[in-house]
CSV table of C-alpha atoms in Angstrom, one decimal:
chain,number,residue,atom,x,y,z
A,1,PRO,CA,-59.2,7.6,30.3
A,2,GLN,CA,-59.4,5.6,33.6
A,3,LEU,CA,-55.8,6.5,34.5
A,4,ASP,CA,-56.4,10.1,33.7
A,5,GLU,CA,-59.4,10.1,36.0
A,6,ALA,CA,-57.3,8.4,38.7
A,7,VAL,CA,-54.8,11.2,38.4
A,8,GLU,CA,-57.6,13.8,38.8
A,9,ALA,CA,-59.0,12.0,41.8
A,10,PHE,CA,-55.6,11.8,43.5
A,11,THR,CA,-55.0,15.4,42.7
A,12,ARG,CA,-58.3,16.4,44.3
A,13,ALA,CA,-57.5,14.3,47.4
A,14,ILE,CA,-54.1,16.1,47.7
A,15,ALA,CA,-55.7,19.5,47.3
A,16,THR,CA,-58.1,18.6,50.1
A,17,ARG,CA,-55.5,17.1,52.3
A,18,PRO,CA,-51.9,18.1,51.4
A,19,ASP,CA,-50.4,15.6,53.9
A,20,TYR,CA,-52.2,12.6,52.3
A,21,TYR,CA,-49.1,10.8,51.3
A,22,SER,CA,-50.9,7.7,50.0
A,23,ALA,CA,-52.5,10.0,47.4
A,24,TYR,CA,-49.1,11.3,46.3
A,25,LEU,CA,-47.9,7.6,46.0
A,26,GLY,CA,-51.1,6.7,44.1
A,27,ARG,CA,-50.8,9.7,41.7
A,28,GLY,CA,-47.1,9.0,41.2
A,29,VAL,CA,-47.8,5.4,40.3
A,30,THR,CA,-50.6,6.4,37.9
A,31,LEU,CA,-48.5,9.0,36.2
A,32,PHE,CA,-45.6,6.6,35.9
A,33,ARG,CA,-47.9,4.0,34.3
A,34,LEU,CA,-49.3,6.7,31.9
A,35,ASP,CA,-45.7,7.5,30.9
A,36,LEU,CA,-44.9,3.8,30.2
A,37,LEU,CA,-48.0,3.6,28.0
A,38,ALA,CA,-47.4,6.8,26.1
A,39,LEU,CA,-47.7,6.4,22.3
A,40,GLY,CA,-44.2,7.7,21.7
A,41,GLY,CA,-42.7,5.6,24.4
A,42,PRO,CA,-41.7,6.5,27.9
A,43,VAL,CA,-39.8,9.7,28.4
A,44,GLY,CA,-40.1,9.8,32.2
A,45,SER,CA,-42.5,11.8,34.4
A,46,GLU,CA,-41.0,14.6,36.5
A,47,GLN,CA,-44.4,14.8,38.3
A,48,ALA,CA,-44.3,11.1,39.2
A,49,ALA,CA,-40.7,11.5,40.5
A,50,ALA,CA,-41.7,14.6,42.5
A,51,ASP,CA,-44.7,12.7,44.0
A,52,PHE,CA,-42.5,9.8,45.1
A,53,MET,CA,-39.9,12.3,46.5
A,54,ARG,CA,-42.7,14.0,48.5
A,55,VAL,CA,-43.5,10.6,50.1
A,56,VAL,CA,-39.9,9.7,51.0
A,57,LEU,CA,-39.2,13.1,52.5
A,58,ASP,CA,-42.0,12.5,54.9
A,59,ASN,CA,-41.5,8.7,55.4
A,60,THR,CA,-37.9,7.7,54.8
A,61,LEU,CA,-38.8,4.1,55.5
A,62,ASP,CA,-41.3,3.8,52.6
A,63,ALA,CA,-39.6,1.2,50.5
A,64,VAL,CA,-42.3,1.3,47.8
A,65,ALA,CA,-41.9,5.0,47.3
A,66,TRP,CA,-38.1,4.7,47.2
A,67,GLY,CA,-38.3,1.9,44.6
A,68,ASN,CA,-40.8,3.8,42.5
A,69,LEU,CA,-38.6,6.9,42.7
A,70,GLY,CA,-35.7,4.8,41.4
A,71,ALA,CA,-37.8,3.6,38.5
A,72,ALA,CA,-39.0,7.1,37.7
A,73,ARG,CA,-35.5,8.4,37.7
A,74,PHE,CA,-34.4,5.6,35.4
A,75,TRP,CA,-36.9,6.7,32.8
A,76,LEU,CA,-35.9,10.3,33.2
A,77,GLY,CA,-32.3,9.3,32.4
A,78,ALA,CA,-31.0,10.1,35.9
A,79,LEU,CA,-29.1,6.8,36.4
A,80,GLU,CA,-27.2,7.7,39.5
A,81,GLY,CA,-30.3,9.0,41.2
A,82,ALA,CA,-32.1,5.8,40.1
A,83,GLY,CA,-29.4,3.7,41.7
A,84,GLU,CA,-29.4,5.7,44.9
A,85,ALA,CA,-33.2,5.5,45.4
A,86,THR,CA,-33.3,1.8,44.5
A,87,ARG,CA,-30.4,1.1,46.9
A,88,ARG,CA,-32.3,2.9,49.6
A,89,ALA,CA,-35.4,0.7,48.9
A,90,LEU,CA,-33.2,-2.4,49.2
A,91,GLU,CA,-31.8,-1.2,52.6
A,92,ILE,CA,-35.4,-1.3,53.8
A,93,GLU,CA,-36.6,-4.4,51.9
A,94,PRO,CA,-33.5,-6.4,51.0
A,95,ASP,CA,-35.6,-9.4,49.8
A,96,ASP,CA,-37.9,-7.5,47.4
A,97,ALA,CA,-37.5,-9.2,44.0
A,98,THR,CA,-38.5,-6.1,42.0
A,99,PHE,CA,-36.0,-3.8,43.8
A,100,ASN,CA,-33.3,-6.4,43.3
A,101,LEU,CA,-34.2,-6.8,39.6
A,102,ASN,CA,-34.1,-3.0,39.1
A,103,PHE,CA,-30.8,-2.7,41.0
A,104,GLY,CA,-29.3,-5.4,38.8
A,105,LEU,CA,-30.3,-3.4,35.7
A,106,PHE,CA,-28.8,-0.3,37.2
A,107,LEU,CA,-25.5,-2.1,38.0
A,108,SER,CA,-25.4,-3.5,34.5
A,109,LEU,CA,-25.9,-0.1,33.0
A,110,VAL,CA,-23.2,1.6,35.0
A,111,GLY,CA,-20.7,-1.2,34.5
A,112,ASP,CA,-20.2,-2.2,38.1
A,113,GLU,CA,-19.1,-5.8,37.4
A,114,LYS,CA,-18.6,-7.0,40.9
A,115,GLY,CA,-21.9,-5.5,42.1
A,116,TYR,CA,-23.6,-6.8,39.1
A,117,ALA,CA,-22.4,-10.4,39.6
A,118,ASP,CA,-23.3,-10.2,43.3
A,119,ARG,CA,-26.8,-8.9,42.5
A,120,LEU,CA,-27.4,-11.7,39.9
A,121,VAL,CA,-26.6,-14.2,42.7
A,122,ARG,CA,-29.0,-12.4,45.0
A,123,ILE,CA,-31.8,-12.3,42.3
A,124,GLU,CA,-31.3,-16.1,41.8
A,125,GLU,CA,-31.6,-16.7,45.5
A,126,ILE,CA,-34.8,-14.7,45.7
A,127,LEU,CA,-36.4,-16.2,42.6
A,128,THR,CA,-35.6,-19.8,43.4
A,129,ALA,CA,-36.5,-19.7,47.1
A,130,ASP,CA,-38.9,-22.4,48.2
A,131,ASP,CA,-41.5,-19.9,49.5
A,132,ILE,CA,-42.0,-18.1,46.2
A,133,PRO,CA,-44.9,-19.4,44.2
A,134,THR,CA,-44.4,-20.3,40.6
A,135,TRP,CA,-47.0,-17.7,39.4
A,136,LEU,CA,-45.0,-14.9,41.2
A,137,ARG,CA,-41.8,-16.1,39.7
A,138,PHE,CA,-43.4,-16.0,36.2
A,139,TYR,CA,-45.0,-12.6,36.8
A,140,LEU,CA,-41.7,-11.1,38.0
A,141,PHE,CA,-39.8,-12.4,35.0
A,142,THR,CA,-42.4,-11.4,32.6
A,143,SER,CA,-42.7,-7.9,34.1
A,144,SER,CA,-38.9,-7.4,34.0
A,145,SER,CA,-38.8,-8.7,30.4
A,146,GLU,CA,-41.4,-6.1,29.4
A,147,VAL,CA,-39.4,-3.3,31.0
A,148,LEU,CA,-36.3,-4.5,29.2
A,149,ASP,CA,-38.1,-4.6,25.9
A,150,LEU,CA,-39.4,-1.0,26.5
A,151,ALA,CA,-36.0,0.2,27.4
A,152,ALA,CA,-34.4,-1.5,24.4
A,153,ALA,CA,-37.0,0.1,22.1
A,154,TYR,CA,-36.7,3.7,23.5
A,155,ARG,CA,-33.2,3.8,24.9
A,156,PRO,CA,-30.9,2.4,22.1
A,157,GLU,CA,-27.8,3.7,23.9
A,158,MET,CA,-28.5,1.0,26.5
A,159,GLN,CA,-28.9,-1.8,24.1
A,160,GLY,CA,-25.8,-3.8,24.9
A,161,ALA,CA,-26.2,-3.7,28.7
A,162,LEU,CA,-29.9,-4.5,28.4
A,163,GLN,CA,-29.3,-7.5,26.2
A,164,ARG,CA,-26.6,-8.8,28.5
A,165,TYR,CA,-28.9,-8.4,31.5
A,166,ARG,CA,-31.7,-10.2,29.8
A,167,GLU,CA,-29.4,-13.1,28.9
A,168,ASP,CA,-28.0,-13.3,32.4
A,169,LEU,CA,-31.5,-13.4,33.9
A,170,ILE,CA,-32.6,-16.2,31.6
A,171,ARG,CA,-29.5,-18.2,32.7
């Protein structure tokens, strides 16, 4: 119920001020979360993707919106669009662990072996850097494991690539 109320609040804010891009981002994130928590499993949220797109059209340097757009497109089954948006997020924030993890998953799924191997090296560099606290490393690994579990449960056609990616991340 709280997430539904948040969607309503963001929608009211947007109705009041249509150029309030933080409200689009907030509503998109909330809709994305609701989709991930859906009883039948995630199917993707067109509205979340549209909200993230609205933000990036106005602010092409919003790495968070680009990254979220990539994740939304992934769950909608638009892999090329997911890769494109995540790549854009990485151009803006190349050291972001989540964007790198998501892009590694994309490269695994599309079979880009060289890109995949390079991304795994980059992920390792980021996750083993001296300035990253242990709790953050643990959180990032746990979060990506949850996403991989969800994808494995609801996207059986991706099973092989997902399992390989999980094993490579553990190594």
